[in-house]
Every structure is written in structure tokens, then in C-alpha cells.
Coordinates of C-alpha atoms in Angstrom, one line a residue:
Chain A
M1 CA 22.2 47.6 -11.4
V2 CA 23.6 45.0 -13.7
Y3 CA 26.8 43.0 -13.2
A4 CA 29.0 41.2 -15.6
I5 CA 31.0 38.1 -15.1
S6 CA 33.4 36.4 -17.6
F7 CA 33.0 32.7 -18.3
E8 CA 36.3 32.0 -16.5
N9 CA 35.3 33.9 -13.4
Y10 CA 31.9 32.2 -13.6
N11 CA 33.5 28.8 -13.2
K12 CA 35.6 30.1 -10.3
F13 CA 32.4 31.5 -8.8
L14 CA 30.7 28.1 -9.1
D15 CA 33.6 26.3 -7.6
S16 CA 33.6 28.5 -4.6
L17 CA 29.9 28.0 -4.2
I18 CA 30.2 24.2 -4.4
Q19 CA 32.7 24.3 -1.6
K20 CA 30.3 26.2 0.7
T21 CA 26.9 24.7 -0.1
D22 CA 25.1 22.1 -2.1
V23 CA 24.6 23.4 -5.6
F24 CA 22.1 21.7 -7.9
A25 CA 22.3 22.5 -11.6
P26 CA 21.3 21.0 -14.9
V27 CA 23.8 18.1 -15.6
K28 CA 23.8 16.0 -18.7
G29 CA 24.1 12.5 -17.5
K30 CA 22.1 9.6 -18.8
V31 CA 19.2 12.0 -18.6
S32 CA 19.3 15.8 -18.2
S33 CA 18.1 16.8 -14.8
F34 CA 19.1 18.9 -11.8
E35 CA 21.9 17.1 -10.0
K36 CA 24.3 18.0 -7.2
L37 CA 27.2 19.7 -8.9
K38 CA 30.7 18.3 -8.2
S39 CA 32.6 20.8 -10.2
A40 CA 31.9 23.8 -12.4
E41 CA 32.6 21.9 -15.6
E42 CA 29.6 19.6 -15.1
F43 CA 27.2 22.5 -15.4
N44 CA 25.4 22.2 -18.7
A45 CA 22.4 24.5 -19.4
D46 CA 22.4 24.3 -23.2
V47 CA 19.2 22.2 -23.3
L48 CA 16.0 22.5 -21.3
T49 CA 16.2 19.7 -18.7
E50 CA 14.0 16.7 -19.0
Y51 CA 13.3 16.7 -15.3
T52 CA 12.4 19.8 -13.4
A53 CA 13.7 21.0 -10.0
K54 CA 10.2 20.2 -8.5
N55 CA 11.6 17.5 -6.3
N56 CA 13.7 20.0 -4.3
F57 CA 10.5 21.6 -2.9
L58 CA 7.9 18.9 -3.1
K59 CA 10.0 15.9 -2.1
Q60 CA 8.6 12.6 -3.1
G61 CA 8.0 10.6 0.1
E62 CA 8.2 13.6 2.4
L63 CA 7.9 12.4 6.0
I64 CA 4.9 14.3 7.5
L65 CA 4.8 12.6 10.9
T66 CA 5.4 9.4 12.8
H67 CA 2.9 7.6 15.0
K68 CA 4.7 5.8 17.7
E69 CA 3.1 4.1 20.8
G70 CA 0.2 6.6 20.7
E71 CA 2.4 9.6 20.3
V72 CA 2.8 11.8 17.3
V73 CA 6.4 12.8 16.4
E74 CA 6.9 15.5 13.9
P75 CA 10.1 15.5 11.8
D76 CA 12.8 18.0 12.5
L77 CA 12.6 20.4 9.6
S78 CA 15.6 22.4 10.7
K79 CA 17.7 19.5 9.5
I80 CA 16.9 20.4 5.9
K81 CA 20.1 21.8 4.3
E82 CA 20.5 25.1 2.5
K83 CA 21.0 24.7 -1.2
I84 CA 21.5 26.7 -4.4
L85 CA 19.5 25.9 -7.5
L86 CA 21.4 27.0 -10.6
G87 CA 20.4 27.3 -14.2
L88 CA 16.7 27.6 -13.8
R89 CA 14.9 28.6 -17.0
M90 CA 12.0 31.1 -16.9
C91 CA 9.5 28.3 -16.9
D92 CA 11.1 26.5 -14.0
L93 CA 11.4 29.8 -12.0
A94 CA 7.8 30.7 -12.7
S95 CA 6.6 27.2 -11.5
I96 CA 8.3 27.9 -8.2
K97 CA 6.4 31.2 -7.9
K98 CA 3.2 29.4 -8.6
H99 CA 3.9 26.7 -6.0
D100 CA 4.4 29.6 -3.5
I101 CA 0.9 30.7 -4.2
A102 CA -0.7 27.3 -4.1
M103 CA 1.1 26.1 -1.0
N104 CA 0.3 29.2 1.0
N105 CA -3.4 29.5 0.0
K106 CA -5.5 29.5 3.2
Y107 CA -3.1 27.2 5.1
A108 CA 0.6 27.5 4.8
D109 CA 2.5 24.2 4.1
P110 CA 5.4 24.2 6.6
Y111 CA 7.2 21.3 4.8
Y112 CA 7.2 23.1 1.4
N113 CA 7.9 26.5 3.0
E114 CA 10.9 25.3 4.9
R115 CA 12.4 23.7 1.8
R116 CA 11.6 26.8 -0.2
K117 CA 13.1 29.2 2.3
K118 CA 16.4 27.3 2.2
V119 CA 16.9 27.5 -1.5
T120 CA 18.7 30.2 -3.4
L121 CA 17.4 30.6 -6.9
F122 CA 19.7 31.5 -9.9
G123 CA 17.9 32.0 -13.1
Y124 CA 19.3 31.4 -16.5
H125 CA 18.3 33.0 -19.8
Q126 CA 18.9 31.7 -23.3
K127 CA 17.1 33.2 -26.3
Q128 CA 16.9 29.9 -28.1
C129 CA 15.6 28.2 -25.1
G130 CA 13.9 24.9 -25.8
D131 CA 12.6 23.2 -28.9
E132 CA 9.4 23.1 -31.0
Y133 CA 7.2 22.3 -27.9
C134 CA 8.0 25.3 -25.8
F135 CA 5.2 27.9 -25.6
C136 CA 6.1 29.8 -22.5
Q137 CA 5.5 33.2 -24.2
S138 CA 1.7 32.3 -24.4
V139 CA 1.2 31.9 -20.6
D140 CA 1.8 34.0 -17.5
L141 CA 5.4 34.0 -16.4
E142 CA 6.0 35.8 -13.1
V143 CA 9.2 35.0 -11.5
E144 CA 11.1 35.5 -8.3
Y145 CA 14.9 35.0 -8.2
D146 CA 18.0 35.9 -6.3
L147 CA 20.3 36.2 -9.3
F148 CA 19.6 36.0 -13.0
F149 CA 22.2 35.2 -15.6
Y150 CA 21.9 36.2 -19.2
K151 CA 24.3 34.4 -21.6
R152 CA 26.4 36.7 -23.9
A153 CA 29.2 35.9 -26.3
D154 CA 32.0 35.9 -23.8
H155 CA 30.3 36.7 -20.5
Y156 CA 27.2 36.6 -18.4
L157 CA 25.1 39.6 -17.5
V158 CA 23.8 39.3 -14.0
E159 CA 20.6 40.8 -12.6
V160 CA 20.0 41.0 -8.9
G161 CA 16.5 40.1 -7.7
S162 CA 16.8 40.0 -3.9
D163 CA 18.9 41.0 -0.8
K164 CA 20.2 37.4 -0.7
G165 CA 21.5 37.9 -4.3
K166 CA 23.0 41.2 -3.4
T167 CA 25.0 39.6 -0.5
I168 CA 26.3 36.8 -2.8
I169 CA 27.6 39.4 -5.2
K170 CA 29.2 41.3 -2.4
D171 CA 30.9 38.2 -1.1
N172 CA 32.4 37.6 -4.5
Q173 CA 33.2 41.2 -5.4
D174 CA 36.5 40.4 -7.1
L175 CA 34.7 38.1 -9.7
F176 CA 31.9 40.4 -10.7
E177 CA 32.2 43.7 -12.5
E178 CA 29.8 46.5 -12.3
S179 CA 28.3 47.1 -15.7
D180 CA 26.4 50.2 -17.0
Y181 CA 24.5 48.1 -19.5
K182 CA 20.7 48.8 -19.5
M183 CA 18.7 45.6 -19.9
T184 CA 16.2 46.0 -22.7
K185 CA 13.0 44.1 -23.5
E186 CA 14.8 42.3 -26.4
D187 CA 17.4 40.9 -24.0
K188 CA 14.7 39.1 -22.1
E189 CA 13.0 37.6 -25.1
I190 CA 12.6 33.9 -25.6
D191 CA 11.9 32.4 -29.0
N192 CA 9.0 30.1 -29.2
Q193 CA 7.8 28.1 -32.2
L194 CA 4.6 27.0 -30.6
K195 CA 2.0 29.5 -29.7
L196 CA -1.2 29.1 -27.6
D197 CA -3.6 31.7 -29.1
S198 CA -5.6 32.1 -25.9
H199 CA -5.8 30.5 -22.5
D200 CA -9.4 31.5 -22.0
I201 CA -10.8 28.1 -22.8
D202 CA -14.1 28.2 -21.1
D203 CA -16.1 28.2 -24.3
I204 CA -14.6 25.0 -25.8
Y205 CA -15.2 22.9 -22.7
T206 CA -18.2 21.2 -24.4
N207 CA -16.4 20.6 -27.7
N208 CA -16.4 16.8 -27.2
R209 CA -15.2 16.0 -30.7
G210 CA -12.1 18.1 -30.3
W211 CA -11.2 16.8 -26.9
S212 CA -11.9 13.2 -27.9
A213 CA -9.5 13.5 -30.8
L214 CA -6.7 14.3 -28.3
V215 CA -7.7 11.7 -25.7
K216 CA -7.8 8.8 -28.2
D217 CA -4.0 9.0 -28.1
C218 CA -3.7 9.0 -24.3
L219 CA -2.1 5.9 -22.8
A220 CA -3.1 7.1 -19.3
C221 CA 0.5 6.6 -18.1
G222 CA 0.6 9.9 -16.1
Q223 CA 4.1 10.9 -17.3
C224 CA 2.8 14.4 -18.1
N225 CA 1.9 14.8 -14.4
A226 CA 5.2 13.4 -13.1
L227 CA 7.3 15.7 -15.4
C228 CA 5.2 18.8 -15.1
P229 CA 7.0 21.6 -13.1
T230 CA 3.8 22.9 -11.7
C231 CA 1.7 19.8 -11.0
F232 CA 1.6 19.8 -7.2
C233 CA -1.4 17.6 -6.2
F234 CA -0.4 15.1 -3.6
E235 CA -1.6 12.2 -1.5
F236 CA -0.7 10.7 1.8
R237 CA 0.2 7.1 2.5
D238 CA 0.6 5.4 5.9
V239 CA 3.7 3.2 5.8
P240 CA 3.8 0.7 8.6
K241 CA 7.2 -0.1 10.2
Q242 CA 8.3 -3.3 11.8
D243 CA 8.9 -1.6 15.2
G244 CA 5.2 -0.9 15.4
S245 CA 5.3 2.7 14.3
V246 CA 3.6 4.2 11.3
E247 CA 5.0 6.9 9.1
K248 CA 2.7 9.2 7.2
K249 CA 4.4 10.2 4.0
R250 CA 3.5 12.5 1.2
F251 CA 3.6 11.5 -2.5
L252 CA 2.8 13.4 -5.6
S253 CA -0.5 12.3 -7.2
E254 CA -1.5 12.1 -10.8
C255 CA -4.8 13.4 -12.1
Q256 CA -4.6 11.3 -15.3
L257 CA -5.0 8.1 -13.2
E258 CA -8.2 6.5 -11.9
C259 CA -6.9 6.4 -8.3
F260 CA -6.7 10.2 -8.2
S261 CA -10.5 10.8 -8.0
R262 CA -11.3 7.6 -6.1
V263 CA -12.9 8.3 -2.8
A264 CA -14.2 6.3 0.2
G265 CA -16.6 3.6 -0.9
D266 CA -14.6 3.2 -4.1
H267 CA -16.6 5.8 -5.9
I268 CA -14.7 7.3 -8.8
F269 CA -15.6 10.8 -9.9
R270 CA -13.7 10.9 -13.2
K271 CA -14.1 7.5 -14.8
A272 CA -13.5 8.5 -18.4
Q273 CA -10.1 9.4 -19.6
I274 CA -11.5 12.5 -21.4
D275 CA -12.7 13.9 -18.1
R276 CA -9.3 13.4 -16.5
F277 CA -7.5 14.9 -19.5
K278 CA -9.7 17.9 -19.6
H279 CA -9.3 18.4 -15.8
R280 CA -5.5 18.6 -16.3
I281 CA -5.7 21.1 -19.1
Y282 CA -8.4 23.2 -17.3
H283 CA -6.5 23.2 -14.0
Q284 CA -3.4 24.4 -15.8
L285 CA -5.0 27.1 -17.9
Q286 CA -8.4 28.0 -16.4
Y287 CA -9.2 27.0 -12.8
F288 CA -5.9 28.3 -11.3
K289 CA -6.4 31.6 -13.2
D290 CA -10.0 31.9 -12.0
K291 CA -8.7 31.6 -8.4
F292 CA -5.3 33.4 -8.4
G293 CA -5.4 35.5 -11.6
K294 CA -2.7 33.7 -13.6
T295 CA -2.3 30.4 -15.4
L296 CA -0.7 27.5 -13.6
C297 CA 1.0 26.3 -16.8
T298 CA 4.4 27.8 -17.5
G299 CA 4.6 26.5 -21.1
C300 CA 7.7 24.4 -20.7
G301 CA 6.2 21.8 -23.1
R302 CA 7.5 18.8 -21.2
C303 CA 4.1 17.2 -21.1
I304 CA 4.1 17.2 -24.9
R305 CA 7.8 16.5 -25.5
H306 CA 8.0 13.4 -23.3
C307 CA 4.5 12.1 -23.9
P308 CA 4.8 8.7 -25.6
T309 CA 2.3 9.7 -28.2
K310 CA 3.2 13.4 -28.2
I311 CA -0.3 14.7 -27.6
D312 CA -0.1 18.4 -28.7
F313 CA -3.0 20.0 -26.9
V314 CA -1.8 23.5 -27.7
T315 CA -2.4 23.3 -31.5
K316 CA -5.7 21.5 -30.9
I317 CA -6.9 24.2 -28.5
N318 CA -6.0 26.8 -31.1
E319 CA -8.1 24.9 -33.6
M320 CA -11.0 24.5 -31.3
K321 CA -10.9 28.2 -30.5
K322 CA -11.0 29.1 -34.2
E323 CA -14.0 26.8 -34.6
A324 CA -15.7 28.4 -31.7
K325 CA -15.3 31.9 -33.2
K326 CA -17.0 31.0 -36.4
Chain B
M1 CA -4.8 -11.5 21.4
T2 CA -4.2 -14.7 19.6
K3 CA -1.9 -14.7 16.7
P4 CA -3.5 -14.9 13.3
K5 CA -3.0 -18.2 11.6
V6 CA -1.2 -17.7 8.3
G7 CA -0.6 -20.2 5.5
F8 CA 1.6 -20.0 2.5
Y9 CA 0.7 -22.4 -0.3
S10 CA 2.1 -23.1 -3.7
V11 CA 0.9 -24.8 -6.8
T12 CA 2.6 -24.9 -10.2
G13 CA 5.3 -22.3 -10.3
C14 CA 9.0 -21.6 -9.5
Q15 CA 8.4 -20.9 -5.8
G16 CA 10.2 -17.6 -6.3
C17 CA 7.4 -15.7 -4.6
L18 CA 7.9 -17.7 -1.4
L19 CA 11.6 -17.0 -1.6
S20 CA 10.6 -13.3 -1.8
V21 CA 9.0 -13.7 1.7
I22 CA 12.1 -15.4 3.1
F23 CA 14.4 -12.8 1.6
N24 CA 13.1 -10.3 4.2
E25 CA 16.0 -11.5 6.3
E26 CA 16.2 -8.5 8.6
E27 CA 12.5 -8.4 9.5
L28 CA 11.4 -12.0 9.1
L29 CA 12.0 -13.1 12.7
G30 CA 10.1 -10.1 14.0
V31 CA 7.2 -10.9 11.7
L32 CA 7.1 -14.5 12.8
E33 CA 6.6 -13.4 16.4
K34 CA 3.4 -11.7 15.4
I35 CA 1.9 -14.4 13.2
D36 CA 1.5 -18.2 13.5
V37 CA 2.8 -19.7 10.3
K38 CA 0.9 -22.9 9.9
S39 CA 2.1 -23.9 6.4
F40 CA 5.1 -22.9 4.4
P41 CA 6.8 -25.1 1.8
F42 CA 10.6 -25.0 2.4
I43 CA 10.0 -24.4 6.1
K44 CA 7.3 -26.7 7.3
E45 CA 7.2 -30.3 6.3
K46 CA 3.5 -31.1 6.9
V47 CA 0.7 -29.3 5.1
Y48 CA -1.7 -27.9 7.7
D49 CA -5.3 -28.9 7.3
G50 CA -7.6 -26.6 9.2
H51 CA -9.0 -23.1 9.4
L52 CA -6.7 -20.2 8.5
D53 CA -7.0 -16.5 8.9
I54 CA -4.7 -15.4 6.0
V55 CA -3.5 -17.3 3.0
F56 CA -0.9 -16.4 0.6
F57 CA -1.3 -18.5 -2.5
E58 CA 1.4 -18.7 -5.2
G59 CA 1.4 -20.4 -8.6
V60 CA -0.7 -21.0 -11.6
V61 CA -3.5 -23.6 -11.8
T62 CA -2.4 -26.1 -14.5
S63 CA -3.9 -29.4 -13.4
K64 CA -7.0 -30.9 -11.8
H65 CA -5.0 -31.3 -8.6
D66 CA -4.1 -27.6 -8.5
E67 CA -7.7 -26.7 -9.1
E68 CA -8.9 -28.9 -6.2
M69 CA -6.2 -27.5 -3.9
V70 CA -6.9 -23.9 -4.6
K71 CA -10.7 -24.5 -4.0
K72 CA -10.0 -26.4 -0.8
I73 CA -7.6 -23.7 0.6
R74 CA -10.1 -21.0 -0.2
D75 CA -12.8 -22.7 1.8
Q76 CA -10.5 -23.0 4.7
C77 CA -9.5 -19.3 5.0
D78 CA -10.9 -15.9 5.6
I79 CA -8.5 -13.7 3.6
F80 CA -7.1 -15.1 0.4
I81 CA -4.2 -13.3 -1.2
A82 CA -2.9 -14.2 -4.7
L83 CA 0.8 -13.9 -4.5
G84 CA 3.0 -13.2 -7.5
A85 CA 2.6 -13.0 -11.3
C86 CA 1.5 -16.6 -11.9
A87 CA -1.4 -16.4 -9.4
T88 CA -2.6 -13.0 -10.5
T89 CA -2.1 -13.0 -14.3
G90 CA -1.1 -16.5 -15.2
G91 CA 2.4 -15.4 -15.8
V92 CA 4.9 -17.3 -18.0
P93 CA 3.3 -20.8 -17.5
A94 CA 0.1 -19.4 -19.0
L95 CA 1.9 -18.8 -22.3
R96 CA 0.7 -22.3 -23.2
N97 CA -2.7 -20.8 -23.8
F98 CA -1.3 -18.9 -26.9
T99 CA 0.2 -21.8 -28.7
P100 CA -1.7 -24.6 -30.6
P101 CA -2.0 -27.8 -28.5
E102 CA 0.0 -29.9 -31.0
N103 CA 3.0 -27.7 -30.3
I104 CA 3.1 -28.8 -26.6
Q105 CA 1.6 -32.3 -27.0
P106 CA 5.0 -34.1 -27.0
L107 CA 6.0 -32.2 -23.8
I108 CA 3.1 -33.3 -21.6
Y109 CA 3.7 -36.1 -19.2
H110 CA 1.7 -39.0 -20.8
K111 CA 3.0 -41.6 -18.5
A112 CA 2.0 -40.0 -15.2
L113 CA -1.6 -40.6 -15.7
E114 CA -2.7 -39.1 -12.4
I115 CA -1.9 -35.6 -13.8
T116 CA -4.9 -34.2 -15.6
D117 CA -4.1 -31.2 -17.6
V118 CA -6.2 -28.0 -17.6
D119 CA -5.7 -24.7 -19.4
P120 CA -3.2 -22.7 -17.2
S121 CA -5.0 -19.9 -15.6
P122 CA -4.6 -17.5 -12.6
V123 CA -6.4 -18.5 -9.4
D124 CA -9.1 -16.0 -9.7
K125 CA -10.7 -18.1 -12.5
Y126 CA -11.6 -20.7 -9.8
V127 CA -11.9 -18.8 -6.5
K128 CA -12.7 -15.4 -5.1
V129 CA -9.5 -13.5 -4.4
D130 CA -9.4 -10.7 -1.8
Y131 CA -6.1 -9.1 -2.6
Y132 CA -3.5 -9.4 -5.2
I133 CA 0.2 -9.0 -4.7
Q134 CA 1.7 -8.7 -8.2
G135 CA 5.1 -9.1 -9.7
C136 CA 7.6 -11.7 -10.8
P137 CA 8.8 -11.9 -8.2
P138 CA 6.7 -9.7 -5.9
D139 CA 8.4 -6.9 -3.9
K140 CA 9.5 -8.4 -0.6
K141 CA 8.6 -5.2 1.3
E142 CA 5.1 -5.3 -0.2
I143 CA 4.4 -8.7 1.3
L144 CA 5.4 -7.5 4.7
G145 CA 3.3 -4.4 4.3
F146 CA 0.3 -6.5 3.6
I147 CA 0.8 -8.6 6.7
D148 CA 1.4 -5.4 8.8
D149 CA -1.8 -3.8 7.5
L150 CA -3.9 -6.9 8.1
L151 CA -2.5 -7.2 11.6
R152 CA -3.7 -3.7 12.3
G153 CA -7.1 -4.5 10.9
K154 CA -6.5 -2.2 8.0
K155 CA -7.5 -2.9 4.4
P156 CA -4.2 -3.2 2.5
L157 CA -3.9 -0.7 -0.4
M158 CA -3.0 -2.2 -3.7
Y159 CA -0.8 0.0 -5.8
S160 CA -2.7 1.1 -8.9
K161 CA -0.5 3.4 -10.9
P162 CA 1.4 2.5 -14.1
V163 CA 5.1 1.8 -13.9
C164 CA 5.9 5.1 -15.6
I165 CA 5.0 7.1 -12.5
E166 CA 7.7 5.4 -10.3
C167 CA 10.1 5.3 -13.2
R168 CA 9.8 9.0 -13.7
H169 CA 10.1 9.8 -10.0
N170 CA 13.2 7.7 -10.0
G171 CA 14.6 10.0 -12.6
N172 CA 15.1 7.5 -15.4
P173 CA 15.3 8.3 -19.1
C174 CA 12.2 7.1 -20.9
L175 CA 13.1 3.8 -22.6
L176 CA 10.1 4.0 -24.9
E177 CA 11.2 7.4 -26.1
K178 CA 14.6 5.8 -26.9
G179 CA 12.7 3.4 -29.1
L180 CA 12.8 0.3 -26.8
P181 CA 9.8 -1.9 -26.5
C182 CA 8.9 -1.0 -22.9
L183 CA 5.5 -1.9 -21.6
G184 CA 5.6 0.5 -18.6
P185 CA 2.6 2.6 -19.7
V186 CA 0.2 -0.3 -19.6
T187 CA 1.6 -2.2 -16.7
N188 CA 0.7 -1.8 -13.0
G189 CA 3.6 -0.4 -10.9
G190 CA 4.5 -0.8 -7.3
C191 CA 7.8 -2.4 -8.1
N192 CA 9.7 0.9 -7.7
S193 CA 10.5 0.5 -11.5
V194 CA 13.3 -1.9 -10.6
C195 CA 13.9 -3.1 -14.2
T196 CA 13.9 0.3 -15.9
N197 CA 16.1 1.7 -13.1
G198 CA 18.7 -0.7 -14.4
G199 CA 18.0 0.2 -18.1
L200 CA 15.9 -2.9 -18.8
V201 CA 12.5 -2.6 -20.5
C202 CA 9.4 -3.4 -18.6
W203 CA 7.9 -6.8 -19.6
G204 CA 4.6 -6.3 -17.7
C205 CA 5.1 -8.8 -14.9
R206 CA 2.7 -7.0 -12.6
G207 CA -0.2 -7.2 -15.0
P208 CA -2.2 -4.6 -16.8
A209 CA -2.6 -1.1 -15.2
Q210 CA -6.1 0.0 -14.3
D211 CA -6.5 2.0 -17.5
A212 CA -4.2 0.0 -19.7
N213 CA -4.8 0.9 -23.3
F214 CA -3.3 -2.0 -25.2
E215 CA -4.6 -1.1 -28.6
L216 CA -2.8 2.3 -28.4
M217 CA 0.3 0.6 -26.9
I218 CA 0.5 -1.8 -29.9
K219 CA 0.1 1.2 -32.3
V220 CA 2.9 3.1 -30.5
L221 CA 5.2 0.1 -30.7
K222 CA 4.4 -0.5 -34.3
E223 CA 5.3 3.1 -35.0
K224 CA 8.7 2.4 -33.3
G225 CA 9.3 -0.3 -35.9
Y226 CA 8.3 -3.5 -34.1
D227 CA 6.2 -6.1 -36.0
E228 CA 2.9 -7.4 -34.8
K229 CA 4.3 -10.9 -33.9
F230 CA 7.0 -9.4 -31.7
I231 CA 4.6 -7.1 -29.8
K232 CA 2.1 -9.9 -29.3
Q233 CA 4.7 -12.2 -27.8
R234 CA 5.9 -9.4 -25.5
I235 CA 2.4 -8.7 -24.2
D236 CA 1.5 -12.4 -24.0
A237 CA 4.5 -13.1 -21.8
F238 CA 2.8 -11.7 -18.7
E239 CA -0.3 -9.9 -19.6
G240 CA -1.8 -12.1 -22.4
L241 CA -4.6 -13.6 -20.4
K242 CA -5.7 -10.4 -18.8
Y243 CA -5.5 -8.6 -22.1
K244 CA -7.6 -11.3 -23.7
E245 CA -10.1 -11.0 -20.8
K246 CA -10.4 -7.3 -21.5
E247 CA -10.8 -7.7 -25.2
D248 CA -13.6 -10.4 -24.6
A249 CA -15.3 -8.1 -22.2
K250 CA -15.2 -5.3 -24.7
K251 CA -16.6 -7.5 -27.5
K252 CA -19.4 -8.6 -25.2
W253 CA -20.2 -5.1 -24.3
L254 CA -20.3 -4.0 -28.0
E255 CA -22.6 -6.8 -28.8

């Protein structure tokens, strides 16, 4: 079943949502990111945001527990507020699905799951999605959403993906119209200029010349990790407080830095930048796939777009693959 | 348990790092209950002369007197912490190393003969440093964190990620991407990207990041349209000596 909503009604719909819950959507401020929406006019999904919505699930500095006078106090997770994430592109949605897998592998992560459970996901489709660095059509995009909006000339088409979504439509019946439109494959297409020929990159692991050519431009600043929608590696830090208690907090970790692979005794497993760089690419394209059957990378291209030296690993991997075939 | 004896000392510098300690207004009295402050310019009149458990040492060594002092204090203490940009990287006073001596000759005190001038250098040129607290000025919370960790018998963790990480987690636009000469990618963080949060570029006050790639940074800035002289001056402001050290080590290794 597909629904239609006019732009005018869409704004009304947003305004009514904002009054009820916290709505986070792409906002064009000094930087484009997911911010708390104050009014429907602020919503701006024309460009792919620079920052992802990752922070809503994997909160930087998440309090895990507090040690106080020999006792362990766990934080009250029920205090986490319900929220709606609006305007998620396919790559952002897919990254959430991939986090669901990673964070529930063997041991479920209660902090992530609680935040995830309380978020309603609204997808947003635009055929001309990003820019020359997007390559989402070359990787695995499997998504889960509550509602999905497709932009048309004067209205949005809305697909329902869950019971939660169905209830939202029901609650706002007067704004949505039922449509007999059948969604086709073309409707869901996204244009990409960049294409990764293959993400089976096992055979080029030893191509040192190729990888070195990429790494020589690496500043080791770790921005690719920080901006990646899927990079989920984390570390714990104990933060002492003046009252004698200690807070254990979780921070995201960056595999491009030396401290990532430093272990007790100050041994460092990946000393050379090339090893760290390869680890990032192989985790995104190979290791995760070996384990869970799909690539971790969602092809949003942020790690290339916002890299200070614009390291384009996609084109280079294509080159290396061609070389390997010869 | 006896309170650890702590000393704060200062040689050539602006004393801003010591002010950073005092600026912890809310927590300071609580901290003073736990430690026995034996020496602190501004607060204590007399300089303590005896054994100390922890020493925070601020300033850059610019004279024979400074050199003697840092060596003496090091001998008197168990844990020696270099506090602030001057003590860790040489900071702004060390800029003198990058100008020909005749430029500064007229500025040196000739009349005060007891001052014997040496090349300004961070304290680790003369003594072994256990921990570094970087920054100009250092983060006031970081200093308290060090004291807290040491009181618990824990090894303090020195922050070792570039400024870019915190800057990105604070949701800032990339200043380098905008074409500004930001040294964030090659500078050690831990400052919570305080400058870039306010739209100011990073000058590198916390010294080079662990994997600082200066050659590439210079190339990137050149591509943005900055000339060699400008870039060199920018890097020299805080990171010049450490950069030179790295270059010399590399040359030695290549030989």
C-alpha cells in the first residue's frame, strides 16, 4: 500500500510531530547535520548531510556505569527519550541496519538497543542523491524503516515499512491520501557517478604498490572514521570525579590512529599507516561480509568527500582489480 | 595515608598554565584537601627545598639558571610532569630558535650579566619527563584528572588523537576544507577542539600528533594557496622544535 502526501500537508505533518516528540532531521546550519527540528521549514534534505545520524545510537561519551564507594551504579536507560529521525538517505538507513547486526552479535548491547528501540526511522529518497563520491549502488544496501518518503514534483509518495509506521499514518489520516500507484524499480533508483567494480578484494591484499600509492596521501587524522556512518568501534575510558566516584564512559575509536591497536605493555599491532588504512577498507568491504554476508560500507562517500586529501580508494581498488585480472 | 607532596614550579613563561590550575575554582578546595601543596608561585611565598612526590613544571628553559632549576627539581621528585606548551614543545618562546641571532641580539639583556642565555628548549632536553600535559594553556580539567589518577595510583592516560577527532565529534565544519590554514590533522588533541569550535584555526599548541605527517600537511596547505614562508611560520609557532626533531631523526635513520 502506498500513500501520498502533498508538500503543504507534509509541513503540517512535521509540525504536528514536532509538538509531540523530538524530531531530528537534516538542517542546513553552519554545517549540514541531523539537528533537532524546531519547525517544518528548517527541514532541508536537498544535500547529503556532512554528519551522519550515528550519534543518536552510539552516543559519544555514553555513560556505562558509575563506581561509587565500592558500589556499581548502572544508568537509568528508561530516561532515554523517544525520537524521530527524518530524512535518512538509503546509506544512512543501511548503516543503522548494519549496526543492528554488529551490536547484537553474540552479546546484545543494551545501551545501543535501548536507543535504537526508541527511534522511529523515516527514509528519504532522491534520485540525484549525493555528488561524485557516492557509490552506494556498488555495495549492499539492506534497510529497515518505519516510513519511506519518495520526492515527486508536487508531493511525496510514502511507503510503510512497519507497524509503527502504519500507526503514524493512521493517526494522521486526514493528511495522507491512499494512492493506487505501484512502486517500480526505477522509482527506487539512485544515480551514482562512482562505481566500485567489485568488493571481493581478497586477491589485492598483497598489492603493496597500489595500497602505498593511496596511503602516501594519508594525514592519519581519522576524520574518515569519525564521519563514517558505519564505523562502530569503541573504547572505554574511566573518568575520575571529584567526589571520589569514577564514571566509565564509552567513546568511539578510530582505527586510523596508533592508539587503536595499542595494547597493554605499549605493544602496537599496526604500526605502519598502510596496515591501518588497509584494515579500515578490509573491515568495511571484506571482513564484515565474511562474517555476516554483507559489506559494512554503505557507499555514502563521506570518507572521500571530507578527507583533507580526498583519498579515492574506490577508483584505486578498481585499478588494482583490473591489474590482478591480467 | 599521608598526603602526597606536590610542587608547582615555573621557569620562563607567562605563568598561564599555573593560572589554569587555579581556574578550577569549583574543585580546587576539594583537591587541596587531598594533596599537600609545597610550592606554588602566586600562592606560596617561599620555594620549598626538599623531596616531592609530584611536580608540575611549567615554562621553557632559556637561561643557565632555568637549566639548573629544572635539573634540581627533577632530582628532588618522583613524578615529573611537564605542564603546558612551553614545557612540552618549547612553545612561543622557542621561536627564537628559528631566527638568526643578530635579529634578537639588541633585545637580549646585556646589562644583567648574571643571565646566561641558552637556546630555548622544552624541559625534556635536560631531564627525563614522566608525563606531558600539553596545550597553551592546558585544559584545566586535564590537570585535575592527572592529580586524581595519580592519587588512585593509576597511570594517567595521555590523550593521543589528532584535534580532528574531537572537532568532528563536536560537529564542526572542517576549516581546512574551507581553505583555512588549520593544523588540526597534525596536532595532538585533548583540548576538546576549543579553537575550532569557535571557528578559529588550530595553531598546534598541543604539539605534533603521534603520526603527524608534516610533509603532507605542508603539501596540502600549499595546494590551498599558502606560500612556504607562511606555512613554516605557522608550524614553527608551536611545533617547530618537535618538527625539527622528527626531521633530524628521519635524516639520521636514512643515513
